[in-house]
Each structure stands twice: as structure tokens, then as C-alpha cells.
PDB file of C-alpha atoms in Angstrom:
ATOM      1  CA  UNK X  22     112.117  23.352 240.609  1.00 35.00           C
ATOM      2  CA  UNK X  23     111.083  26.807 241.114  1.00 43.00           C
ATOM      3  CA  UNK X  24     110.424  28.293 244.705  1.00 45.00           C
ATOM      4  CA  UNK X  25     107.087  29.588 244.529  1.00 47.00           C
ATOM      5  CA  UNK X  26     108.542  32.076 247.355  1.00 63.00           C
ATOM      6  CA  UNK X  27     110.848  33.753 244.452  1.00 83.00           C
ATOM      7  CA  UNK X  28     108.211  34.366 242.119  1.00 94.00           C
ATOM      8  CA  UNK X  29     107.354  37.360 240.662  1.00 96.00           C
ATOM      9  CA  UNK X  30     103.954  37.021 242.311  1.00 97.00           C
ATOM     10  CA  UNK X  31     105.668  36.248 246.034  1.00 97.00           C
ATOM     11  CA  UNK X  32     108.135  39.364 245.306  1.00 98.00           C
ATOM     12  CA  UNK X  33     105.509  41.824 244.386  1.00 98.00           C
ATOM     13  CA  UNK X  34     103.099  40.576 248.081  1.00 98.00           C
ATOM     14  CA  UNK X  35     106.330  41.039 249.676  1.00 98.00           C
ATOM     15  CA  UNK X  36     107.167  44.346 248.604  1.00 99.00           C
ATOM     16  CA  UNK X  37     103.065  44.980 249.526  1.00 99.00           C
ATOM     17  CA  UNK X  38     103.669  43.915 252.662  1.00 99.00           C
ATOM     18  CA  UNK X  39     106.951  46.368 253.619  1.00 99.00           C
ATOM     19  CA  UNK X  40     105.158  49.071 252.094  1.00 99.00           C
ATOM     20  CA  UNK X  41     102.694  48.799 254.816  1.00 99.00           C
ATOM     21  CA  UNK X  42     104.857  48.723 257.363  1.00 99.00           C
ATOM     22  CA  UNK X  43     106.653  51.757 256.076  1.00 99.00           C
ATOM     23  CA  UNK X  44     102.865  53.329 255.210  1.00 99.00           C
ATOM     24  CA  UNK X  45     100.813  53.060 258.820  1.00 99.00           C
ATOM     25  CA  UNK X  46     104.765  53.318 260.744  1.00 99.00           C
ATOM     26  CA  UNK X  47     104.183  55.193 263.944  1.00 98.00           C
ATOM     27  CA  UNK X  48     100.099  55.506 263.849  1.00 98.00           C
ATOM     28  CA  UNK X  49      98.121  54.828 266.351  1.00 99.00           C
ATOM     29  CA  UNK X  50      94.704  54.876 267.649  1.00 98.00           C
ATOM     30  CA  UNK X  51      92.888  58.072 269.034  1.00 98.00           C
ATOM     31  CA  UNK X  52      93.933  59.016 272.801  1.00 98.00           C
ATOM     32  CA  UNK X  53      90.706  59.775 272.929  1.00 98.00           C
ATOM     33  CA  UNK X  54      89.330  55.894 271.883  1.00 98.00           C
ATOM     34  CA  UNK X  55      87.056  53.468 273.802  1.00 97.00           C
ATOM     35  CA  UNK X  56      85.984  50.482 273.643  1.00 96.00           C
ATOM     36  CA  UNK X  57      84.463  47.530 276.399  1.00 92.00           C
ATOM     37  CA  UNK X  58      86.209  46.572 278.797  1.00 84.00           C
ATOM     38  CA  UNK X  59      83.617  43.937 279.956  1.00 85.00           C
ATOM     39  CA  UNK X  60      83.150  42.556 276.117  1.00 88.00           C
ATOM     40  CA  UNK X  61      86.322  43.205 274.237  1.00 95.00           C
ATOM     41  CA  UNK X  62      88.839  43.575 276.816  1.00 94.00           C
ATOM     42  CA  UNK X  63      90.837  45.206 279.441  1.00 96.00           C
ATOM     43  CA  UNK X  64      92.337  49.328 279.535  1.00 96.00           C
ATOM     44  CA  UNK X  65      95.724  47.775 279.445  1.00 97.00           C
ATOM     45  CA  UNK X  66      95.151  46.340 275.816  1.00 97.00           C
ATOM     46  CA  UNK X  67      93.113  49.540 274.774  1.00 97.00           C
ATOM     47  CA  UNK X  68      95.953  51.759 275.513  1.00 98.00           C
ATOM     48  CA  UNK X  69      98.412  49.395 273.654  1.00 98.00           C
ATOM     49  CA  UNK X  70      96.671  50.477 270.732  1.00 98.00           C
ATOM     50  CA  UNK X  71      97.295  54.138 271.318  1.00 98.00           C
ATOM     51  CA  UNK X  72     101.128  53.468 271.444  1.00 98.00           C
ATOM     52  CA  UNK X  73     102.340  52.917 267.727  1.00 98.00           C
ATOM     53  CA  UNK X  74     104.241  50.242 266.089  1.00 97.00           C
ATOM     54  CA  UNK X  75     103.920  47.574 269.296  1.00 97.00           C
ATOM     55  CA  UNK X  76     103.305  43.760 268.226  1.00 97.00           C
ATOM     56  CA  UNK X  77     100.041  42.595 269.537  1.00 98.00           C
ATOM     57  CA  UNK X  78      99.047  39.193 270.634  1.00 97.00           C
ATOM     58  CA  UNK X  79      97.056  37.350 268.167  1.00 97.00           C
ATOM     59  CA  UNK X  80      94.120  36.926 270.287  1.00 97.00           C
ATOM     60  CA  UNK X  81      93.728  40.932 270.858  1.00 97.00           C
ATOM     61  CA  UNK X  82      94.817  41.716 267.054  1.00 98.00           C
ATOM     62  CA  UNK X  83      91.201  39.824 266.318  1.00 97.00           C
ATOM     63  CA  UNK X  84      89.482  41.324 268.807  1.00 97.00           C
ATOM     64  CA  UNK X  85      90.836  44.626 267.350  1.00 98.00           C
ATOM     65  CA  UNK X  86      90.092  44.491 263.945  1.00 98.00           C
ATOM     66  CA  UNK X  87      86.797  42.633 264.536  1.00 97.00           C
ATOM     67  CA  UNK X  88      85.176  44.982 266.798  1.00 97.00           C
ATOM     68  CA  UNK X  89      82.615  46.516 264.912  1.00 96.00           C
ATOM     69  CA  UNK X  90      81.858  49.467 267.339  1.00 96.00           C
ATOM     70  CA  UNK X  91      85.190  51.818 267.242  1.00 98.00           C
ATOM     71  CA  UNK X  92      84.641  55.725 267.745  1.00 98.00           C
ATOM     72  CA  UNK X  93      87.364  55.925 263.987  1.00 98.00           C
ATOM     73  CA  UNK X  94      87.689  52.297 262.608  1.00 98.00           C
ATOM     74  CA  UNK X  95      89.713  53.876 260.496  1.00 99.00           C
ATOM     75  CA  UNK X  96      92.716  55.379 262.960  1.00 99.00           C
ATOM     76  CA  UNK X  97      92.327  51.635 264.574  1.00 99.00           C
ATOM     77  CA  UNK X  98      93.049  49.813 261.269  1.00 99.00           C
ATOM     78  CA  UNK X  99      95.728  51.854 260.618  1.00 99.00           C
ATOM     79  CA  UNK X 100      97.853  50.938 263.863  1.00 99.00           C
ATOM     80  CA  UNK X 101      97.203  47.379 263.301  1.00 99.00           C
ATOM     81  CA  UNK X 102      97.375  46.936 259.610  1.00 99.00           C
ATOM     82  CA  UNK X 103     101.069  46.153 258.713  1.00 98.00           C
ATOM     83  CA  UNK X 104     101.014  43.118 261.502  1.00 98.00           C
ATOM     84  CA  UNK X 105      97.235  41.993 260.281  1.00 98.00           C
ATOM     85  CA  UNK X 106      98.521  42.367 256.546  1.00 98.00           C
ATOM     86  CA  UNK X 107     100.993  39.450 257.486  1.00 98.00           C
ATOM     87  CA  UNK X 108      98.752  37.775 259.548  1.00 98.00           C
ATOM     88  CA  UNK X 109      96.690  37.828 256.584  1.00 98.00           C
ATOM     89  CA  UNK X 110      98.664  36.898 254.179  1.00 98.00           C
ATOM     90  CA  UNK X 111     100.112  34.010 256.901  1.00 96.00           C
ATOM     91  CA  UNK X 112      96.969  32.081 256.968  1.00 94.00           C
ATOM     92  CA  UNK X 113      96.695  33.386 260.933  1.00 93.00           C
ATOM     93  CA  UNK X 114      93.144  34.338 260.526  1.00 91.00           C
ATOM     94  CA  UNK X 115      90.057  31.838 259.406  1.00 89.00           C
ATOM     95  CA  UNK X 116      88.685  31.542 256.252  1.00 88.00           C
ATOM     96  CA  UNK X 117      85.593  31.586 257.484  1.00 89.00           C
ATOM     97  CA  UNK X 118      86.111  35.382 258.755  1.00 95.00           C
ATOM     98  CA  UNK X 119      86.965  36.591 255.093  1.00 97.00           C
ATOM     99  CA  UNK X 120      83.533  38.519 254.587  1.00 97.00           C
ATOM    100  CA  UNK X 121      83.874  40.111 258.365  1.00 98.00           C
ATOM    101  CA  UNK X 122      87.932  40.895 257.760  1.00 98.00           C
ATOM    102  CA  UNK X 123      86.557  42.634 254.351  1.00 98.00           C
ATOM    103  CA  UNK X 124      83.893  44.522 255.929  1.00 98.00           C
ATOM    104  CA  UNK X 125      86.412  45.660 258.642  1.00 98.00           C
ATOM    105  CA  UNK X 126      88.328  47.197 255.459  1.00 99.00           C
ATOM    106  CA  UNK X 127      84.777  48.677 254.717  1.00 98.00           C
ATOM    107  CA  UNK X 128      84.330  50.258 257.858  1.00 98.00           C
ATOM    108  CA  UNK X 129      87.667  51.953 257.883  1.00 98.00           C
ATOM    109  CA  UNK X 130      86.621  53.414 254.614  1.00 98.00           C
ATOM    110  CA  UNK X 131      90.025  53.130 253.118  1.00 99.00           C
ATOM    111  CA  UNK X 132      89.104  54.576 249.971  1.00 98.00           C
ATOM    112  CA  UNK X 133      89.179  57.859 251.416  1.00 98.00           C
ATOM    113  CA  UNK X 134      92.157  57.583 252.662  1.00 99.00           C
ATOM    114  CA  UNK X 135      94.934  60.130 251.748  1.00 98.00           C
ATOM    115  CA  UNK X 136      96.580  58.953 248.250  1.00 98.00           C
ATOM    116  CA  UNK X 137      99.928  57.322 249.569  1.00 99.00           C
ATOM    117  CA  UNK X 138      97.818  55.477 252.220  1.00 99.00           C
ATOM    118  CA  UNK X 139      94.653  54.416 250.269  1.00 99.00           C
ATOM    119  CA  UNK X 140      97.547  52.923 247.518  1.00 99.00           C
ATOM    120  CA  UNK X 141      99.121  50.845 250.072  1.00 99.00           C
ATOM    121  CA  UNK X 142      96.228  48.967 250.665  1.00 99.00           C
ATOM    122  CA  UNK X 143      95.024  48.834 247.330  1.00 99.00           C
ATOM    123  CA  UNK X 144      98.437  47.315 246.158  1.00 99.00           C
ATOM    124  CA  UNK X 145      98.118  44.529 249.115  1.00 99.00           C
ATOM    125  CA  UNK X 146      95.419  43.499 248.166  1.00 99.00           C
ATOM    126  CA  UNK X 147      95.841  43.070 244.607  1.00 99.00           C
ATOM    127  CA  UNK X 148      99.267  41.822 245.252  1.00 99.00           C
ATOM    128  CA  UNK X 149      97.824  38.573 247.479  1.00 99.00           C
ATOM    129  CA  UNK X 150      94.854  38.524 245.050  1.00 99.00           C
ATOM    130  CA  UNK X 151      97.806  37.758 242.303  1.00 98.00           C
ATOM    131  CA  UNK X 152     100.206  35.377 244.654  1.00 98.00           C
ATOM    132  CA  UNK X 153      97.111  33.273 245.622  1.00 98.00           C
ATOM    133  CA  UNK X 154      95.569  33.013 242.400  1.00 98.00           C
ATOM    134  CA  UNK X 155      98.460  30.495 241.606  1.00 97.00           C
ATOM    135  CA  UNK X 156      99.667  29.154 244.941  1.00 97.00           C
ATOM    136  CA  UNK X 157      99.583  25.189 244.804  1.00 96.00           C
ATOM    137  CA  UNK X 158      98.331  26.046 248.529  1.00 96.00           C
ATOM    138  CA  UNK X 159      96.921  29.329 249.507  1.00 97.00           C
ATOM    139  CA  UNK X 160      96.261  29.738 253.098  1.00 96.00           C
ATOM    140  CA  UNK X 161      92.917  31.106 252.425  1.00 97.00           C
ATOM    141  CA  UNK X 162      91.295  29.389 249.736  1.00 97.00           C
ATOM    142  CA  UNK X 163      90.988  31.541 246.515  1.00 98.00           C
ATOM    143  CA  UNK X 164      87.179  31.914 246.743  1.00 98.00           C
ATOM    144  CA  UNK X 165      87.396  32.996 249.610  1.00 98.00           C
ATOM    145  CA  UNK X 166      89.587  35.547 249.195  1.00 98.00           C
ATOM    146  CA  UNK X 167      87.763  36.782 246.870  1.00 99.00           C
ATOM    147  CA  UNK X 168      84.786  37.484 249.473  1.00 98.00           C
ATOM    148  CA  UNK X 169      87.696  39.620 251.157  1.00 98.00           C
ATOM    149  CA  UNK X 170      88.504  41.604 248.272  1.00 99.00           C
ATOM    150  CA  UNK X 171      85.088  42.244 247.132  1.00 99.00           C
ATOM    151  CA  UNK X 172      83.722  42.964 250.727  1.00 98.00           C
ATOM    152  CA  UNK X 173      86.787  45.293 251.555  1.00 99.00           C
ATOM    153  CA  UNK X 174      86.651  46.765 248.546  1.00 98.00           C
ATOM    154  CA  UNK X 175      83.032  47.225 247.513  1.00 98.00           C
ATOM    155  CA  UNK X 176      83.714  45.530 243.957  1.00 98.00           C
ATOM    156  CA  UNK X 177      84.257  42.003 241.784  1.00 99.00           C
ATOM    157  CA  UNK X 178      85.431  43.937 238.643  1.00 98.00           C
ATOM    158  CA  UNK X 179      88.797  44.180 239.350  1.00 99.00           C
ATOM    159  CA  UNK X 180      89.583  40.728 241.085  1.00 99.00           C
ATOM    160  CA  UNK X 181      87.527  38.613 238.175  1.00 98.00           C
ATOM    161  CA  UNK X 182      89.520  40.890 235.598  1.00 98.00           C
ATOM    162  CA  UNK X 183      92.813  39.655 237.225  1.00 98.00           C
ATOM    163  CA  UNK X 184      91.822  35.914 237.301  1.00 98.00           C
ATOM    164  CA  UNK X 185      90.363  36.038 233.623  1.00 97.00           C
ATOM    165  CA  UNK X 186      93.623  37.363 232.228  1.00 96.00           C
ATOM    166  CA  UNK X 187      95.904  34.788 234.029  1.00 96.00           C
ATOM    167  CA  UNK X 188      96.335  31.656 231.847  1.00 94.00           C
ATOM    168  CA  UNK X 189      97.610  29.091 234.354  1.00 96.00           C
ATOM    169  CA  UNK X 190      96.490  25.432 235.641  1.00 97.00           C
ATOM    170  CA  UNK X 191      96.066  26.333 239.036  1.00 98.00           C
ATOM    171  CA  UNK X 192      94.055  29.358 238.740  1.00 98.00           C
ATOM    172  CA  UNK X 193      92.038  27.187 236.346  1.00 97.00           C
ATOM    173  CA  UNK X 194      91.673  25.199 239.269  1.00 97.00           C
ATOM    174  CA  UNK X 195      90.577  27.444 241.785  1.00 98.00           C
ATOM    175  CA  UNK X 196      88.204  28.713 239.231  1.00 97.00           C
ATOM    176  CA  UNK X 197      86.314  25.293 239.034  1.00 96.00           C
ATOM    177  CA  UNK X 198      86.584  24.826 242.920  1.00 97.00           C
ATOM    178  CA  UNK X 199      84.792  28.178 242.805  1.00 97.00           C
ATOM    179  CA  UNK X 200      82.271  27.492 240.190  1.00 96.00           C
ATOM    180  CA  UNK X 201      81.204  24.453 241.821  1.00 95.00           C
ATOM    181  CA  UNK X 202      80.832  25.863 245.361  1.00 96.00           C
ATOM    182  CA  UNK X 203      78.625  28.707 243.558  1.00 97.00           C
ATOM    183  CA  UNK X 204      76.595  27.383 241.028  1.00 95.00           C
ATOM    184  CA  UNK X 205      73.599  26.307 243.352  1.00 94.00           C
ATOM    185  CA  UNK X 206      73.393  29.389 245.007  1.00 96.00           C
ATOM    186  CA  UNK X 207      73.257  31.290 241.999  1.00 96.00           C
ATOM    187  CA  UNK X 208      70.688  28.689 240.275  1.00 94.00           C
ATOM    188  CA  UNK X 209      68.181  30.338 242.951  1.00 93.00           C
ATOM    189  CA  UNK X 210      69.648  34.134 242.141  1.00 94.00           C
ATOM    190  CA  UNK X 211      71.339  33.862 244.946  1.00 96.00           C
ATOM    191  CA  UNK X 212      74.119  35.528 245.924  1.00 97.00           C
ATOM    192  CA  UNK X 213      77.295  33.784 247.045  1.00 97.00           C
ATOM    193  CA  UNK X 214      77.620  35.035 250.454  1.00 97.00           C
ATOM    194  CA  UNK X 215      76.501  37.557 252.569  1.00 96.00           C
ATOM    195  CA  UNK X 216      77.587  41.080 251.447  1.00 97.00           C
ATOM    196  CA  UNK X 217      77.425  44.627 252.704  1.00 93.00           C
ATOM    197  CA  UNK X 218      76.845  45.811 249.199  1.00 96.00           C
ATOM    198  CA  UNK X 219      74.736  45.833 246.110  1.00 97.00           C
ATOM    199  CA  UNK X 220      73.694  42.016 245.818  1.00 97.00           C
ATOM    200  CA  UNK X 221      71.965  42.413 243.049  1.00 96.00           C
ATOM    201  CA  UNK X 222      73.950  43.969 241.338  1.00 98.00           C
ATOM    202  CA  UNK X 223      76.840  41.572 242.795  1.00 98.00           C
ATOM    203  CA  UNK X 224      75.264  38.504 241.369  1.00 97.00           C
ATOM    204  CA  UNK X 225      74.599  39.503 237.992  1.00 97.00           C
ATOM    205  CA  UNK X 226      78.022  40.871 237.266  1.00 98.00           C
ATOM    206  CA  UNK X 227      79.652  37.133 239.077  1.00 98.00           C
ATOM    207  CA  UNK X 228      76.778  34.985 236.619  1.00 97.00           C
ATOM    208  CA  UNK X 229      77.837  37.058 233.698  1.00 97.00           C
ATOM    209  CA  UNK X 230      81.128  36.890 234.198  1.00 97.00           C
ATOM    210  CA  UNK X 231      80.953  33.411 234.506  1.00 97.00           C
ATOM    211  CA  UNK X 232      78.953  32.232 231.679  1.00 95.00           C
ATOM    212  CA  UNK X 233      81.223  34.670 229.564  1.00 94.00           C
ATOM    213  CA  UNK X 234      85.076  33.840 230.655  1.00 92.00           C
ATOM    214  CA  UNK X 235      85.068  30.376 232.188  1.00 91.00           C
ATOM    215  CA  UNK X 236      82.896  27.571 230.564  1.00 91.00           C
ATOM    216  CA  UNK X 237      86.538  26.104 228.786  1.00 90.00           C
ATOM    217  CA  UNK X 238      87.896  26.661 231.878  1.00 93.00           C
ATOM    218  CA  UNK X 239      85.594  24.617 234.294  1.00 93.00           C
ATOM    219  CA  UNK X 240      83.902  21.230 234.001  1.00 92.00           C
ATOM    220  CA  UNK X 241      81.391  20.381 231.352  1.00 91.00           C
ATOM    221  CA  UNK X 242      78.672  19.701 234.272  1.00 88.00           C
ATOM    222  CA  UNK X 243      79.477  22.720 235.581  1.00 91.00           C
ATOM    223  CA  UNK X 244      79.242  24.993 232.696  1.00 92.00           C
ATOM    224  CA  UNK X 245      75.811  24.227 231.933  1.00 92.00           C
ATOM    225  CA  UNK X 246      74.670  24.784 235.304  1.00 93.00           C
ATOM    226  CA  UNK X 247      76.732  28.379 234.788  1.00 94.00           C
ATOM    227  CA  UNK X 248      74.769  28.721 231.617  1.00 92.00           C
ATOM    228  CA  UNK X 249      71.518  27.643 233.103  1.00 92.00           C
ATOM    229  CA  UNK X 250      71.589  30.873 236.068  1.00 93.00           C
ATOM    230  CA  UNK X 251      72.890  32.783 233.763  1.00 93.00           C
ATOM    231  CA  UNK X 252      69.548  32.146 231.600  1.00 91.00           C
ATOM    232  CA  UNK X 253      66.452  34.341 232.887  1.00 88.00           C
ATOM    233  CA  UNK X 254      63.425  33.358 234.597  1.00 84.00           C
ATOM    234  CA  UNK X 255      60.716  31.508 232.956  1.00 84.00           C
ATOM    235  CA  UNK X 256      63.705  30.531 230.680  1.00 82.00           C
ATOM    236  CA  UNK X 257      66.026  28.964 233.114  1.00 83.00           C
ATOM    237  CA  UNK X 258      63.134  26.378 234.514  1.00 78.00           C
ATOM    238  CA  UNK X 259      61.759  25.939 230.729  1.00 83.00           C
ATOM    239  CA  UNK X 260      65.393  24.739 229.701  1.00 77.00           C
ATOM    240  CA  UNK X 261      65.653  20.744 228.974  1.00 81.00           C
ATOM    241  CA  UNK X 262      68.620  20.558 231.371  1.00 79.00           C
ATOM    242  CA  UNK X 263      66.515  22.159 234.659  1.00 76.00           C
TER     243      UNK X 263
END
């Protein structure tokens, strides 16, 4: 039997995850940063965060990359990010959290990063996009990892291209775990979940997608409920199967 942990997918997250710690080594927060002492916590644990490369406890590495209020999100990501990419990648944080941990990427506006930097995290997550897509049991479930990806990274088109292209059982599986969970939100064009970015725009690009790439993929049931939001309005509510 194969060990999923010496798979090509599982090699490539773990070379992700030492190139962070080789990427953010040594950075730290601004001497100059503040934060609440009465909401988020004590000096003590705000001035661990100005001394690089020190493990924090997990309680404080939430409340870190949580906070929503930092003077550079940014400089505070970077200190914490190769411990909170294993975290991550661990199953330490919820799954319910995956839209806030993505909009924490957001706010640290990675993409502007310099090139080495802004690659690192670009390669994690693509790298755990591709490990979980067909791990028999992915800490965080598939869909919603893809809420991280797309909220961290302000698009679906990459992550639905990866999933399309991969011809394998359990990604087929996730895939109809996903559609099902979906479908009635987007029968009311509706998005998924709560997003930072172009909803709109968000929905119509997932709905596409799926009437286009999955219906052999996913349950008959499900397809035509895929088909019917993908249909417009009067249309949809005109169609025999409403």
C-alpha cells in the first residue's frame, strides 16, 4: 500500500512548507507595533512577536493572525507564517475559520510582496490545494479549503483549474460533497459563503464552472440542480424540474 505521506503531492507541501521557513527566517513584526492589551493580550506576547523565529503558543498564534486591526498585517504575517503554514496544513486551526484565515492572507496583501516572498506563499498554497484534493482525510475539508484559497487569494480560477484537471476518485468525491453543500445556495444566486470580493462575479464563474466540468463527475440529482442555477431567471423557475 502506498503511504499517502510519500506521494508526490505530500513531497511537493513539504518542500512548501521548508521553503517558508527558509522564506519569512528571521522577520519579525515592527518595533514600532501595537495592539490591545485589554482585548488581544498582554506586552509580553506583543513583544514576542518583534523577536524573530520564536515558537508561539497556539492560543496567541490565533490571536495573532486573527486580529484584524495590525498597524502592517503584513510584517505580522510574515513572523508567524512558517509555524501557521504547519498549523495549517496540521488541521490545528478550524474549518470553520477558513474564510477569516483567507482574509488574513488578504489583509497582508501578499501579492505585493517582493517576488521570492509572494512565490512562497503562492506555492503553499497550491501545494496543500494539490495534497488535499486527494487525501482519503484532509484535515480541512476540501470545500473548505477552497474558501481559503479563494479568500486569500482573491480568485477560484486557479484552484477549480487544478481540481478539473485531476482525474482521481477522491477528488471526484470531494467534488460531489461540494456540489451538494452548494447547490441550494446557488439555486437562489447565492453565493457560497461570505467573501471579501466580487460575489457576483464569484458565483457566476463557480455555477459555470460547475455546470461545464462536473455533471459526470457528481450525482445525477445533483447535476440537474447544477444545471438548473446555472439556467437564468425566468428560465430557471419555468424549467419542469423547479
Amino acid at each position: 500500500m502506498t503511504n499517502l505521506d510519500d506521494t508526490p503531492a505530500r513531497v511537493r507541501l513539504d518542500r512548501a512548507l521548508d521553503d517558508l521557513a527558509v522564506t519569512f527566517h528571521g522577520m519579525a513584526a515592527r518595533p514600532d507595533e501595537t495592539q490591545c492589551v485589554c482585548h488581544w493580550g498582554s506586552p509580553d506576547e506583543l513583544a514576542l512577536l518583534k523577536v524573530p523565529d520564536r515558537e508561539l503558543d497556539p492560543d496567541l498564534l490565533r490571536r495573532t493572525w486573527s486580529a484584524p486591526d495590525w498597524n502592517d498585517h503584513g510584517a505580522v504575517l510574515r513572523r508567524v507564517l512558517p509555524q501557521f503554514g504547519r498549523a495549517l496544513v496540521g488541521g490545528a486551526e478550524p474549518a470553520y475559520a477558513t474564510g477569516e484565515i483567507g482574509q488574513s492572507f488578504a489583509r497582508s496583501d501578499w501579492l505585493r510582496w517582493p517576488p521570492r516572498q509572494r512565490e512562497s506563499v503562492r506555492e503553499f498554497l497550491h501545494a496543500w490545494w494539490s495534497h488535499s484534493l486527494t487525501d482519503p482525510a484532509p484535515p480541512i475539508p476540501v470545500h473548505a479549503l477552497l474558501t481559503l484559497c479563494t479568500e486569500a487569494s482573491a480568485t477560484l480560477t486557479p484552484w477549480l483549474a487544478a481540481w478539473e484537471a485531476l482525474d482521481h476518485p477522491t477528488a471526484d468525491q470531494y467534488l460531489a460533497e461540494a456540489a451538494a453543500l452548494w447547490v441550494r445556495d446557488l439555486l437562489y444566486d447565492d453565493f457560497p459563503w461570505p467573501t471579501w470580493h466580487d460575489e457576483d462575479a464569484l458565483r457566476a464563474e463557480l455555477i459555470t464552472w460547475l455546470a461545464r466540468h462536473t455533471p459526470a463527475r457528481i450525482p445525477a440529482h445533483d447535476a440537474d440542480r447544477i444545471r438548473l442555477a446555472s439556467l437564468p431567471t425566468p428560465a430557471r423557475w419555468e424549467d419542469p424540474h423547479w
